[in-house]
Each structure stands twice: as C-alpha cells, then as structure tokens.
Amino acid sequence: MGKILVMYDTQSDRKFTSTVVPLIEEGIAQVGGMEVRAKFVDDCTPQDVFWADGIALGCPTHLGGISWRMKKWWDDNTPNVWMKTDGKLGVAFTSSGSRGGGGELTCLALNVMMMNCGYMCFGITDYIAKKESLHYGAVVAGEPREEFAKESCRRVGRRLAEWVAVIVDGRPECHPLKATYPRFPRDY
Amino acid sequence: MGKILVMYDTQSDRKFTSTVVPLIEEGIAQVGGMEVRAKFVDDCTPQDVFWADGIALGCPTHLGGISWRMKKWWDDNTPNVWMKTDGKLGVAFTSSGSRGGGGELTCLALNVMMMNCGYMCFGITDYIAKKESLHYGAVVAGEPREEFAKESCRRVGRRLAEWVAVIVDGRPECHPLKATYPRFPRDY
Amino acid sequence: MGKILVMYDTQSDRKFTSTVVPLIEEGIAQVGGMEVRAKFVDDCTPQDVFWADGIALGCPTHLGGISWRMKKWWDDNTPNVWMKTDGKLGVAFTSSGSRGGGGELTCLALNVMMMNCGYMCFGITDYIAKKESLHYGAVVAGEPREEFAKESCRRVGRRLAEWVAVIVDGRPECHPLKATYPRFPRDY
Amino acid sequence: MGKILVMYDTQSDRKFTSTVVPLIEEGIAQVGGMEVRAKFVDDCTPQDVFWADGIALGCPTHLGGISWRMKKWWDDNTPNVWMKTDGKLGVAFTSSGSRGGGGELTCLALNVMMMNCGYMCFGITDYIAKKESLHYGAVVAGEPREEFAKESCRRVGRRLAEWVAVIVDGRPECHPLKATYPRFPRDY
C-alpha cells in the first residue's frame, strides 16, 4: 500500500491547514489505496520522510521562495535524510498572496530542494480549467475559493497518488495517460 | 530624452503585437518624455539595443521558458552585444497559455538572460488589483482582456520609463516611491 | 530492455558530440542492458522521444539558458509530444563557457522544460570528487578534460540508466542506494 | 558618499565571516569613496537596509537555495521593508559545498528575493580567469583559497561599488564599461 506524506508550512492563521491540505487529501483519495500522513512541518520527523513513497511539499510563497520554516526543516535535517531518499516521488504546492507574485518560483524552489535530496520531481501537464494549469505544482492565490483553485489542489494529490500507484504499487491502470477524467484544454 | 526599446516575439497570429505591446507603450507614455521603439524581434538589430537606455523584453511562454525565436536573437548576437550593454535597464513580460503555466518562470529566464548581458533587472513591487501582481514582470494568460491584465502591461512600461527617467534623465520626481497612483494592496 | 535517448545540441564545432556524449554512453553502459540512441537534436523525431523510457537532454549553456536550437525542437514539437510523455524519466547536462556562468541554470531550465512535458526529473545527489557534484545534471566548463568532469558526464548516463532499470525494467538491484561505487563525500 | 551593506549568513564555524566578507570589502575599497557596513544577518536591522544604497547579500548554499536564517530575516521583515527599498542596488554571493551543487541557483534565489523588494539586480559579465565567471553573483566552493575564487569575491564588491558610484554618487568615470582592469576572456 503506497504511502504519502503531505508536509506543509502554513500561514500564522493556519488557514492552509484547514483549506488546502484537505483538498490534497481528497485528490489522493480519488485514486485510493494509499496511506496518508498530513503534517505541519514542525511536527514532521525524518522517519515520516523515510516512511513515505511520495511527498507533497507545500508552503506559503514568501518573497518568491520557500518559507523559512520549511527551509529550516530541510536545512537542519540534511545530515539525517540526504542520500537516503533517492528515488522517492515529490510534488510541490504553494499559496501566494497574488497571481504573478512568486507562486511558480516557490514551486520550482521546492522542486530544486527535492532534487537535491534525490527525489523524482514531476510537473503536471493537465489544465484544470480554461487558462488554469499547475505545471510545476499547485499555485493558489490566497485561500482556494474558486472551483479551479480547489481542483488544482486536488489534482496535486491525485497525480502524486497515481505515480505512487504506478511506480511503487504496480498498478499500471492508474497511469495518468490512461485517465478518464478531463486533462486536456480541448475537453473544456 | 530617455530611450526605450520594446523588443518582442509574438505568437504566429501576431496578437501579441496588437494587444500587449500597445499597452506597454501606453504605460511608457504615462511617464512621458521618452523616445520609444517597439519592434518584433526579427526586426531588431544590435544598434536598437545599444540605442536604448532601457528594454522591455517579451515573448510568449513556451514550455516554461523563452520562445526559441527570442532566444536565437540573443544567442546569435552575443558576440555583438556582450560586454557593451552593462548598466542598461531591463524588464520582462510574457503571455502564457494558462495561469500556473510558466509565465513567472519565463519572466525569470528573460531576466537571467539580461543579467548575463549586464542589465539592471528589476521586479515590480506593486499590486495591480486584489491578488494580482507582477513581481518579475507582467504575466498575462492569453490576450489581456481583463482590466488587471491590461494594467499589468501598462505598469511594466510605466515602471521602466520611471527608472529610465530617474537614473538616466535625472528626473527624481519620477521615482516610484513618490508615485501618487495606487501601488499598495491596502489601496484596493 | 530499457531504452535511452541522448538528445543533444552542440557547439558549431561539434566538440560536444565527440567528447561529452560518448562519456554519457559509457555511463549508461556501466549499468548495462539498455538500448541507446544518441542523436543531434535536428536528427531527432517525436518517435525517438516516444521510443525512449528515459532521456538525457543536453545543450551548450547560452546566456544562462537553453540553446535556441534545442528550444526550437521542443517548441515546434509541443503539439506532437505534449500529453504523451508523462512519466518518462529525464535528466539534464550542459557545457558552459565558465564555472559560475550559467550551467546550473541551464540544467534547471532543461528540467523545467521536461516537467512541462510530464517527465520525472531527478537530480544526482552524488559527489564526483571533492567539491565536485552534479545535483541538477552534469555541468562541464568547456570540453571535459579533468577526470572529475569526465566522471560527471558518465554519472549522468549511469544514474539515468539505473532509474530506467529500476522503474521500467524491474531490476531493483540497480537502485542507486544499493550502489557499491563511491557516492558520498566521505568516500574521498 | 555611497553606502553599502554586506549582509551575510554564515556557516556555524563563521568561516564565511573571516574569509569571504573581507574580500568583498577589499573589492569595495578598490573603488573607494564608500561607507561600508558588514553585518551578520542576525545583527542587521531594517535601518541598515534603508541606510544602504546597495546591498551585497550572501549566504551558504543549502539544498540549492537560500539558508533558512537569511530567509527568515527577510520573511520576518517584509512588513517593515517592502515598498520602501525600490531602486536600491543588489548583488548576490554564496559559498557552496561543491561546484555544480547549487551555488548559481542560490544566487538566483537571492536575486529573486531582492527583485520582490524592488532592488535593481545585476549580474557580472566579467570573467575572473579562464573558465571562471560570476554571472549571477560570486559562487565559491568552500573557503576561497584559489586566486580566482578570491578575485570573484572582490569583483562582487567592486562591481556593486562601481554601480553605486555611477548611479547614486554621480561618478560616471567608475562605469564598468570604462574599466581599465581586465574583464574579458581575451585578456587572459
């Protein structure tokens, strides 16, 4: 049974926790057959990271980059986890104060950090709605209120779960290229 | 009199030319006192680049990066322009097929290319509307139809013209920190 | 039998072809059991891309980014390959004129482009020598003359072949975490 | 008289403090006529940032990005400094454990952070030695022992001081394009 860790930093008001993370869990559940741990970064241990076949790593966008608290966990734990996580799967998500305000760059920075730790990082080719995609991970501006923003969070979880299913659990029928739900712009 | 070059690649249908570029020129005109050349990349020469105190560099977002045609111009002209443009001002803009689809990354890649050529690159701290900003250059998804998308294009031109006015033309009253138009989220 | 495509752009003198690419092929051969195609970008077709389970994508570093010729191939072929390559493996390599001259950024840009196409992108956690690593793909400055530069090229091929072996061919014994060759700084 | 802040995070052993920072100060002194403050990040206040016309921002490379302590300062001080630093000059430097290990990406991330705060960010077109450059800021691998690594640190300080001299202090004779020291590969 595939194992997925949703590791997140959150704004001071913890809205991230109550809005984005449950949507990611919904997306994971759409694939099914996964064990899930969703944890605030300060509650995570290296064992959580080792346990997981795939990780969804998310933080608020601060100044076009990773929030310091998320960065601190990985900086501090580098001696514990480096050279031990090669080949695990990783995907990013972030919440930005504005469109054009650094969300993509934060997802990229999260991917760079994961690449340093040997993760297999993937983008998501899908469109979620007309003119809405999540090619480097989900970027929501503020709380995800619109349906496309919610679906973007779900899709991150769903895609991660699909790859874990295909690569770790040997369930080739979960491959995104065999998906029956809409993934292409022309479907809209 | 400050000189500004708007150098752009465009989609095959040339919509970029007729929609985004005129908005950037509008923004430049809001500052006034600038000579402007707006040119399709294939019509640009190194002399246009040398002529300009500031450049607004724009292209469609293709696969999260600079369109090949824009890249080709700079690759081909590196021997002509490199080490001759240090200290000029540069800003980026792009049109992306979707939000979250690589527009920010393309602006960043354009900035990286300009940094290689010694340009002073700047982001734009402003918000254009609630949840809409252009911190690494303007990112529009498709044709700029909404008012915030149009204003984003104008702001790129305006900010570039302001910096050229302040730094090259000695017009300190044009400094963005003295702006009387709304720049802050709390203004909305 | 795993299939690997080495797709490369090259400097005008084609040195890349005769120096870097053969080293990558050497690295692939260290794992064994792979079919390999090494092709100059202009000789590649979408069918080569579909054929391959994994791709090593390389180009010279030009202005901190992907060479225009490589970019053109992917820009032009987006309608042919997009949404058809999800889940394939990808790794980057580049040759830069200088250290600190954009090689890492070019590898990152190649990874971004692959993420757009749904590739699983990975960094390489290994050190190749004291103070020499290839965390985002191999970066050589000029022709690879020093042993560490040569080994860097080989390691890109080796790691890609290892992941193809593990994930596509079901050869878990090829997993990098089980490697018997030196991968850690403390081994030096 | 131009004012320059060298703001740095350092490794636990504080080697950065005693090796890289003095070299940057040497470079600033080559231009002359500047007031300089060099401060460990935790000793910096927003007033230091406001005081400075130009900033050299440096930190160790951790996982291909900004060290958490440096990030924390800017995350925490965003409400204090944002929208108040537009038009100041900024340049980056970093110390990485290895070549190809994320130094360029860290410089880029520092530049992105500064762009968010409205800084004019610049690369350095120069070569420092054959195959050695610092196009996005100085990248040293470990302590700067080789002459090219030392010169790379000095050049960051020198270029920043030159731009402050030209743009803030009205000393056009300091423009890099008028430099009499070697800046071109063909000079080597």
PDB file of C-alpha atoms in Angstrom, chain C residues 13-171:
ATOM      1  CA  ASP C  13      32.444  22.710 -33.938  1.00  0.00           C
ATOM      2  CA  ARG C  14      30.544  19.618 -32.812  1.00  0.00           C
ATOM      3  CA  LYS C  15      33.041  19.002 -29.997  1.00  0.00           C
ATOM      4  CA  PHE C  16      30.147  18.188 -27.707  1.00  0.00           C
ATOM      5  CA  THR C  17      29.356  15.247 -29.964  1.00  0.00           C
ATOM      6  CA  SER C  18      32.792  13.758 -29.773  1.00  0.00           C
ATOM      7  CA  THR C  19      33.529  14.403 -26.095  1.00  0.00           C
ATOM      8  CA  VAL C  20      30.516  14.646 -23.777  1.00  0.00           C
ATOM      9  CA  VAL C  21      28.085  12.284 -25.469  1.00  0.00           C
ATOM     10  CA  PRO C  22      30.430   9.274 -25.608  1.00  0.00           C
ATOM     11  CA  LEU C  23      31.065   9.701 -21.871  1.00  0.00           C
ATOM     12  CA  ILE C  24      27.344   9.640 -21.182  1.00  0.00           C
ATOM     13  CA  GLU C  25      27.092   6.478 -23.241  1.00  0.00           C
ATOM     14  CA  GLU C  26      29.941   4.983 -21.190  1.00  0.00           C
ATOM     15  CA  GLY C  27      27.927   5.694 -18.046  1.00  0.00           C
ATOM     16  CA  ILE C  28      24.848   4.014 -19.479  1.00  0.00           C
ATOM     17  CA  ALA C  29      26.960   1.004 -20.395  1.00  0.00           C
ATOM     18  CA  GLN C  30      28.165   0.705 -16.786  1.00  0.00           C
ATOM     19  CA  VAL C  31      24.629  -0.374 -15.900  1.00  0.00           C
ATOM     20  CA  GLY C  32      24.133  -2.453 -18.999  1.00  0.00           C
ATOM     21  CA  GLY C  33      21.041  -3.878 -20.584  1.00  0.00           C
ATOM     22  CA  MET C  34      19.943  -0.671 -22.271  1.00  0.00           C
ATOM     23  CA  GLU C  35      19.261   0.213 -25.875  1.00  0.00           C
ATOM     24  CA  VAL C  36      20.704   3.634 -26.620  1.00  0.00           C
ATOM     25  CA  ARG C  37      20.147   6.246 -29.295  1.00  0.00           C
ATOM     26  CA  ALA C  38      22.389   9.310 -29.252  1.00  0.00           C
ATOM     27  CA  LYS C  39      21.188  11.966 -31.645  1.00  0.00           C
ATOM     28  CA  PHE C  40      21.891  15.547 -32.572  1.00  0.00           C
ATOM     29  CA  VAL C  41      18.695  17.477 -31.885  1.00  0.00           C
ATOM     30  CA  ASP C  42      17.968  18.212 -35.546  1.00  0.00           C
ATOM     31  CA  ASP C  43      18.083  14.493 -36.287  1.00  0.00           C
ATOM     32  CA  CYS C  44      15.541  13.638 -33.577  1.00  0.00           C
ATOM     33  CA  THR C  45      11.901  12.926 -34.273  1.00  0.00           C
ATOM     34  CA  PRO C  46       8.949  12.709 -31.885  1.00  0.00           C
ATOM     35  CA  GLN C  47       9.169   8.951 -32.436  1.00  0.00           C
ATOM     36  CA  ASP C  48      12.627   8.926 -30.801  1.00  0.00           C
ATOM     37  CA  VAL C  49      11.102  10.652 -27.801  1.00  0.00           C
ATOM     38  CA  PHE C  50       8.184   8.227 -27.621  1.00  0.00           C
ATOM     39  CA  TRP C  51      10.536   5.280 -28.046  1.00  0.00           C
ATOM     40  CA  ALA C  52      12.682   6.229 -25.080  1.00  0.00           C
ATOM     41  CA  ASP C  53      11.890   5.349 -21.464  1.00  0.00           C
ATOM     42  CA  GLY C  54      14.441   7.918 -20.367  1.00  0.00           C
ATOM     43  CA  ILE C  55      16.066  10.927 -21.941  1.00  0.00           C
ATOM     44  CA  ALA C  56      19.360  12.678 -21.270  1.00  0.00           C
ATOM     45  CA  LEU C  57      18.870  16.164 -22.626  1.00  0.00           C
ATOM     46  CA  GLY C  58      21.879  18.357 -23.186  1.00  0.00           C
ATOM     47  CA  CYS C  59      22.894  21.593 -24.822  1.00  0.00           C
ATOM     48  CA  PRO C  60      25.533  24.257 -24.538  1.00  0.00           C
ATOM     49  CA  THR C  61      24.847  26.976 -21.983  1.00  0.00           C
ATOM     50  CA  HIS C  62      23.993  30.171 -23.815  1.00  0.00           C
ATOM     51  CA  LEU C  63      23.235  33.235 -21.689  1.00  0.00           C
ATOM     52  CA  GLY C  64      22.268  31.127 -18.723  1.00  0.00           C
ATOM     53  CA  GLY C  65      19.716  29.122 -20.634  1.00  0.00           C
ATOM     54  CA  ILE C  66      18.829  26.513 -23.208  1.00  0.00           C
ATOM     55  CA  SER C  67      20.389  26.950 -26.638  1.00  0.00           C
ATOM     56  CA  TRP C  68      17.843  28.197 -29.161  1.00  0.00           C
ATOM     57  CA  ARG C  69      18.146  25.127 -31.392  1.00  0.00           C
ATOM     58  CA  MET C  70      17.211  22.761 -28.572  1.00  0.00           C
ATOM     59  CA  LYS C  71      14.402  25.065 -27.515  1.00  0.00           C
ATOM     60  CA  LYS C  72      13.116  25.213 -31.087  1.00  0.00           C
ATOM     61  CA  TRP C  73      12.783  21.451 -31.292  1.00  0.00           C
ATOM     62  CA  TRP C  74      10.581  21.311 -28.216  1.00  0.00           C
ATOM     63  CA  ASP C  75       8.635  24.476 -29.070  1.00  0.00           C
ATOM     64  CA  ASP C  76       7.937  23.157 -32.561  1.00  0.00           C
ATOM     65  CA  ASN C  77       7.095  19.651 -31.373  1.00  0.00           C
ATOM     66  CA  THR C  78       4.916  20.602 -28.430  1.00  0.00           C
ATOM     67  CA  PRO C  79       1.731  19.738 -30.330  1.00  0.00           C
ATOM     68  CA  ASN C  80       3.241  16.355 -31.210  1.00  0.00           C
ATOM     69  CA  VAL C  81       4.638  15.269 -27.854  1.00  0.00           C
ATOM     70  CA  TRP C  82       2.732  17.105 -25.128  1.00  0.00           C
ATOM     71  CA  MET C  83       0.445  14.879 -23.050  1.00  0.00           C
ATOM     72  CA  LYS C  84       2.140  11.795 -24.496  1.00  0.00           C
ATOM     73  CA  THR C  85       5.362  11.609 -22.468  1.00  0.00           C
ATOM     74  CA  ASP C  86       4.062  11.719 -18.879  1.00  0.00           C
ATOM     75  CA  GLY C  87       6.068   9.541 -16.554  1.00  0.00           C
ATOM     76  CA  LYS C  88       9.164   9.109 -18.683  1.00  0.00           C
ATOM     77  CA  LEU C  89      12.473   9.815 -16.945  1.00  0.00           C
ATOM     78  CA  GLY C  90      14.607  12.848 -17.703  1.00  0.00           C
ATOM     79  CA  VAL C  91      18.000  14.249 -16.762  1.00  0.00           C
ATOM     80  CA  ALA C  92      19.995  17.244 -17.979  1.00  0.00           C
ATOM     81  CA  PHE C  93      23.568  18.040 -18.952  1.00  0.00           C
ATOM     82  CA  THR C  94      25.287  21.101 -20.304  1.00  0.00           C
ATOM     83  CA  SER C  95      28.598  22.566 -21.322  1.00  0.00           C
ATOM     84  CA  SER C  96      29.254  26.081 -20.127  1.00  0.00           C
ATOM     85  CA  GLY C  97      31.985  28.517 -21.090  1.00  0.00           C
ATOM     86  CA  SER C  98      32.832  29.054 -17.456  1.00  0.00           C
ATOM     87  CA  ARG C  99      32.122  27.978 -13.912  1.00  0.00           C
ATOM     88  CA  GLY C 100      29.527  30.303 -12.417  1.00  0.00           C
ATOM     89  CA  GLY C 101      28.472  31.052 -15.969  1.00  0.00           C
ATOM     90  CA  GLY C 102      25.015  29.572 -16.095  1.00  0.00           C
ATOM     91  CA  GLY C 103      25.490  25.820 -16.313  1.00  0.00           C
ATOM     92  CA  GLU C 104      23.298  25.071 -13.306  1.00  0.00           C
ATOM     93  CA  LEU C 105      20.635  27.440 -14.571  1.00  0.00           C
ATOM     94  CA  THR C 106      20.657  25.740 -17.951  1.00  0.00           C
ATOM     95  CA  CYS C 107      20.228  22.320 -16.354  1.00  0.00           C
ATOM     96  CA  LEU C 108      17.344  23.726 -14.344  1.00  0.00           C
ATOM     97  CA  ALA C 109      15.766  25.227 -17.477  1.00  0.00           C
ATOM     98  CA  LEU C 110      16.056  21.869 -19.233  1.00  0.00           C
ATOM     99  CA  ASN C 111      14.362  20.242 -16.248  1.00  0.00           C
ATOM    100  CA  VAL C 112      11.590  22.848 -16.297  1.00  0.00           C
ATOM    101  CA  MET C 113      11.013  22.109 -19.972  1.00  0.00           C
ATOM    102  CA  MET C 114      10.843  18.382 -19.239  1.00  0.00           C
ATOM    103  CA  MET C 115       8.494  18.951 -16.288  1.00  0.00           C
ATOM    104  CA  ASN C 116       6.184  20.731 -18.730  1.00  0.00           C
ATOM    105  CA  CYS C 117       6.116  17.528 -20.719  1.00  0.00           C
ATOM    106  CA  GLY C 118       5.373  15.384 -17.685  1.00  0.00           C
ATOM    107  CA  TYR C 119       8.833  13.887 -17.266  1.00  0.00           C
ATOM    108  CA  MET C 120      10.046  12.588 -13.935  1.00  0.00           C
ATOM    109  CA  CYS C 121      13.091  14.780 -13.385  1.00  0.00           C
ATOM    110  CA  PHE C 122      15.802  13.944 -10.968  1.00  0.00           C
ATOM    111  CA  GLY C 123      18.939  15.443  -9.571  1.00  0.00           C
ATOM    112  CA  ILE C 124      22.015  13.475  -8.669  1.00  0.00           C
ATOM    113  CA  THR C 125      22.914  13.509  -5.003  1.00  0.00           C
ATOM    114  CA  ASP C 126      26.417  12.147  -5.566  1.00  0.00           C
ATOM    115  CA  TYR C 127      29.738  13.883  -5.264  1.00  0.00           C
ATOM    116  CA  ILE C 128      32.103  13.007  -8.105  1.00  0.00           C
ATOM    117  CA  ALA C 129      35.200  14.316  -6.391  1.00  0.00           C
ATOM    118  CA  LYS C 130      35.981  16.663  -3.549  1.00  0.00           C
ATOM    119  CA  LYS C 131      33.926  19.827  -4.124  1.00  0.00           C
ATOM    120  CA  GLU C 132      32.507  18.474  -7.390  1.00  0.00           C
ATOM    121  CA  SER C 133      28.892  17.449  -7.783  1.00  0.00           C
ATOM    122  CA  LEU C 134      26.092  17.441 -10.345  1.00  0.00           C
ATOM    123  CA  HIS C 135      22.952  17.992  -8.325  1.00  0.00           C
ATOM    124  CA  TYR C 136      20.814  19.275 -11.259  1.00  0.00           C
ATOM    125  CA  GLY C 137      22.637  17.492 -14.055  1.00  0.00           C
ATOM    126  CA  ALA C 138      26.205  17.500 -15.306  1.00  0.00           C
ATOM    127  CA  VAL C 139      27.827  20.882 -15.833  1.00  0.00           C
ATOM    128  CA  VAL C 140      31.147  20.870 -17.626  1.00  0.00           C
ATOM    129  CA  ALA C 141      33.091  24.023 -18.378  1.00  0.00           C
ATOM    130  CA  GLY C 142      34.337  23.630 -21.922  1.00  0.00           C
ATOM    131  CA  GLU C 143      35.460  20.212 -23.043  1.00  0.00           C
ATOM    132  CA  PRO C 144      35.582  17.671 -20.190  1.00  0.00           C
ATOM    133  CA  ARG C 145      39.329  17.228 -19.718  1.00  0.00           C
ATOM    134  CA  GLU C 146      39.692  16.678 -15.984  1.00  0.00           C
ATOM    135  CA  GLU C 147      38.765  13.265 -14.611  1.00  0.00           C
ATOM    136  CA  PHE C 148      36.006  14.738 -12.424  1.00  0.00           C
ATOM    137  CA  ALA C 149      34.407  16.392 -15.462  1.00  0.00           C
ATOM    138  CA  LYS C 150      34.509  13.131 -17.385  1.00  0.00           C
ATOM    139  CA  GLU C 151      33.090  11.228 -14.433  1.00  0.00           C
ATOM    140  CA  SER C 152      30.329  13.809 -14.136  1.00  0.00           C
ATOM    141  CA  CYS C 153      29.204  13.037 -17.689  1.00  0.00           C
ATOM    142  CA  ARG C 154      29.412   9.314 -17.068  1.00  0.00           C
ATOM    143  CA  ARG C 155      27.404   9.618 -13.859  1.00  0.00           C
ATOM    144  CA  VAL C 156      24.533  11.327 -15.665  1.00  0.00           C
ATOM    145  CA  GLY C 157      24.292   8.382 -18.016  1.00  0.00           C
ATOM    146  CA  ARG C 158      24.739   5.852 -15.252  1.00  0.00           C
ATOM    147  CA  ARG C 159      22.077   7.352 -12.993  1.00  0.00           C
ATOM    148  CA  LEU C 160      19.559   7.617 -15.801  1.00  0.00           C
ATOM    149  CA  ALA C 161      20.200   4.001 -16.747  1.00  0.00           C
ATOM    150  CA  GLU C 162      19.869   2.952 -13.116  1.00  0.00           C
ATOM    151  CA  TRP C 163      16.461   4.594 -12.768  1.00  0.00           C
ATOM    152  CA  VAL C 164      15.261   3.138 -16.053  1.00  0.00           C
ATOM    153  CA  ALA C 165      16.470  -0.264 -14.874  1.00  0.00           C
ATOM    154  CA  VAL C 166      14.704   0.047 -11.514  1.00  0.00           C
ATOM    155  CA  ILE C 167      11.453   1.664 -12.606  1.00  0.00           C
ATOM    156  CA  VAL C 168      10.929   0.382 -16.145  1.00  0.00           C
ATOM    157  CA  ASP C 169      12.820  -2.903 -16.250  1.00  0.00           C
ATOM    158  CA  GLY C 170      12.146  -4.155 -12.739  1.00  0.00           C
ATOM    159  CA  ARG C 171      15.772  -4.510 -11.732  1.00  0.00           C
TER     160      ARG C 171
END
